C-alpha cells in the first residue's frame, strides 16, 4: 500500500475511532468489515474496501459517491459533447 493510501485511511479512520475509543485497531477493523458487508477472513480485507466504506459511511443512502459527484453535470447533453469533440461547434450551425 502506498503512503498516500495509508494517509487517506488514517485520516478516514480517525473520526470513527474517536467515537469508539474503547476498541483496539483489530476490533475496529472487524467492526468496519462487518458494516461494509465483508464476510471473508480479515487478512483478505483490502484497503479499498475500508476507504470506500469509510467515505460512504456518513453519506446518506441514495447519495452520489463523493469522487463521482465532483464530475457530475446536471442535464448533460451527449449529442453536443460528441459534436464538440469532433470539431463541430453548436453555435456555428
mmCIF file of C-alpha atoms in Angstrom:
data_model
loop_
_atom_site.group_PDB
_atom_site.id
_atom_site.type_symbol
_atom_site.label_atom_id
_atom_site.label_comp_id
_atom_site.label_asym_id
_atom_site.label_seq_id
_atom_site.Cartn_x
_atom_site.Cartn_y
_atom_site.Cartn_z
ATOM 1 C CA UNK A 1 0.000 0.000 0.000
ATOM 2 C CA UNK A 2 1.445 3.387 -0.938
ATOM 3 C CA UNK A 3 1.934 6.192 1.556
ATOM 4 C CA UNK A 4 -0.926 8.346 0.254
ATOM 5 C CA UNK A 5 -3.352 5.439 0.739
ATOM 6 C CA UNK A 6 -2.114 4.928 4.297
ATOM 7 C CA UNK A 7 -2.540 8.646 4.986
ATOM 8 C CA UNK A 8 -6.042 8.601 3.488
ATOM 9 C CA UNK A 9 -7.043 5.544 5.508
ATOM 10 C CA UNK A 10 -5.731 7.026 8.766
ATOM 11 C CA UNK A 11 -7.499 10.319 8.055
ATOM 12 C CA UNK A 12 -10.786 8.485 7.461
ATOM 13 C CA UNK A 13 -10.312 6.200 10.471
ATOM 14 C CA UNK A 14 -9.586 8.973 12.968
ATOM 15 C CA UNK A 15 -13.123 10.335 13.491
ATOM 16 C CA UNK A 16 -14.627 6.836 13.634
ATOM 17 C CA UNK A 17 -12.024 5.726 16.134
ATOM 18 C CA UNK A 18 -12.624 8.831 18.253
ATOM 19 C CA UNK A 19 -16.256 7.725 18.604
ATOM 20 C CA UNK A 20 -15.178 4.181 19.580
ATOM 21 C CA UNK A 21 -12.117 4.774 21.755
ATOM 22 C CA UNK A 22 -12.670 1.571 23.695
ATOM 23 C CA UNK A 23 -11.793 -0.563 20.635
ATOM 24 C CA UNK A 24 -8.296 -1.530 19.590
ATOM 25 C CA UNK A 25 -7.245 -1.437 15.918
ATOM 26 C CA UNK A 26 -8.089 -5.082 15.214
ATOM 27 C CA UNK A 27 -11.543 -4.706 16.774
ATOM 28 C CA UNK A 28 -12.133 -1.511 14.786
ATOM 29 C CA UNK A 29 -11.193 -3.272 11.527
ATOM 30 C CA UNK A 30 -13.520 -6.194 12.326
ATOM 31 C CA UNK A 31 -16.369 -3.782 13.072
ATOM 32 C CA UNK A 32 -15.812 -1.823 9.845
ATOM 33 C CA UNK A 33 -15.574 -5.033 7.812
ATOM 34 C CA UNK A 34 -18.926 -6.221 9.189
ATOM 35 C CA UNK A 35 -20.535 -2.838 8.489
ATOM 36 C CA UNK A 36 -19.239 -2.981 4.915
ATOM 37 C CA UNK A 37 -20.725 -6.450 4.434
ATOM 38 C CA UNK A 38 -17.322 -8.116 4.177
ATOM 39 C CA UNK A 39 -17.517 -11.715 5.408
ATOM 40 C CA UNK A 40 -14.129 -13.092 4.409
ATOM 41 C CA UNK A 41 -11.089 -13.537 6.603
ATOM 42 C CA UNK A 42 -9.724 -10.280 7.994
ATOM 43 C CA UNK A 43 -6.352 -10.757 6.299
ATOM 44 C CA UNK A 44 -8.053 -10.533 2.898
ATOM 45 C CA UNK A 45 -9.796 -7.224 3.729
ATOM 46 C CA UNK A 46 -8.398 -4.651 1.314
ATOM 47 C CA UNK A 47 -7.684 -1.005 1.916
ATOM 48 C CA UNK A 48 -10.079 -0.246 -0.962
ATOM 49 C CA UNK A 49 -12.987 -1.775 0.953
ATOM 50 C CA UNK A 50 -12.122 0.215 4.069
ATOM 51 C CA UNK A 51 -11.602 3.507 2.255
ATOM 52 C CA UNK A 52 -14.803 3.169 0.230
ATOM 53 C CA UNK A 53 -16.829 2.165 3.292
ATOM 54 C CA UNK A 54 -15.452 4.985 5.420
ATOM 55 C CA UNK A 55 -16.131 7.549 2.680
ATOM 56 C CA UNK A 56 -19.685 6.318 2.190
ATOM 57 C CA UNK A 57 -20.418 5.710 5.884
ATOM 58 C CA UNK A 58 -21.507 9.292 6.545
ATOM 59 C CA UNK A 59 -23.176 9.735 3.161
ATOM 60 C CA UNK A 60 -26.912 9.319 3.163
ATOM 61 C CA UNK A 61 -28.492 6.468 1.264
ATOM 62 C CA UNK A 62 -29.052 7.276 -2.388
ATOM 63 C CA UNK A 63 -26.324 9.935 -2.406
ATOM 64 C CA UNK A 64 -23.679 10.008 -5.094
ATOM 65 C CA UNK A 65 -20.171 8.661 -4.452
ATOM 66 C CA UNK A 66 -18.001 11.662 -3.456
ATOM 67 C CA UNK A 67 -15.382 11.058 -6.175
ATOM 68 C CA UNK A 68 -18.049 10.969 -8.859
ATOM 69 C CA UNK A 69 -20.100 13.877 -7.529
ATOM 70 C CA UNK A 70 -17.342 16.384 -8.330
ATOM 71 C CA UNK A 71 -17.532 15.479 -12.038
ATOM 72 C CA UNK A 72 -21.323 15.290 -12.295
ATOM 73 C CA UNK A 73 -23.039 17.699 -14.681
ATOM 74 C CA UNK A 74 -26.803 18.217 -14.453
ATOM 75 C CA UNK A 75 -28.677 17.685 -17.740
ATOM 76 C CA UNK A 76 -25.532 16.786 -19.700
ATOM 77 C CA UNK A 77 -26.058 16.957 -23.472
ATOM 78 C CA UNK A 78 -24.212 13.989 -25.006
ATOM 79 C CA UNK A 79 -25.037 14.935 -28.583
ATOM 80 C CA UNK A 80 -23.437 18.367 -28.322
ATOM 81 C CA UNK A 81 -20.471 16.981 -26.398
ATOM 82 C CA UNK A 82 -19.759 14.447 -29.154
ATOM 83 C CA UNK A 83 -20.155 17.078 -31.869
ATOM 84 C CA UNK A 84 -17.828 19.433 -29.997
ATOM 85 C CA UNK A 85 -15.249 16.663 -29.548
ATOM 86 C CA UNK A 86 -15.348 16.088 -33.320
ATOM 87 C CA UNK A 87 -14.751 19.754 -34.003
ATOM 88 C CA UNK A 88 -18.304 20.935 -34.642
ATOM 89 C CA UNK A 89 -19.494 23.884 -32.619
ATOM 90 C CA UNK A 90 -23.209 24.046 -31.838
ATOM 91 C CA UNK A 91 -23.214 27.811 -32.341
ATOM 92 C CA UNK A 92 -21.831 27.556 -35.889
ATOM 93 C CA UNK A 93 -24.860 25.700 -37.277
#
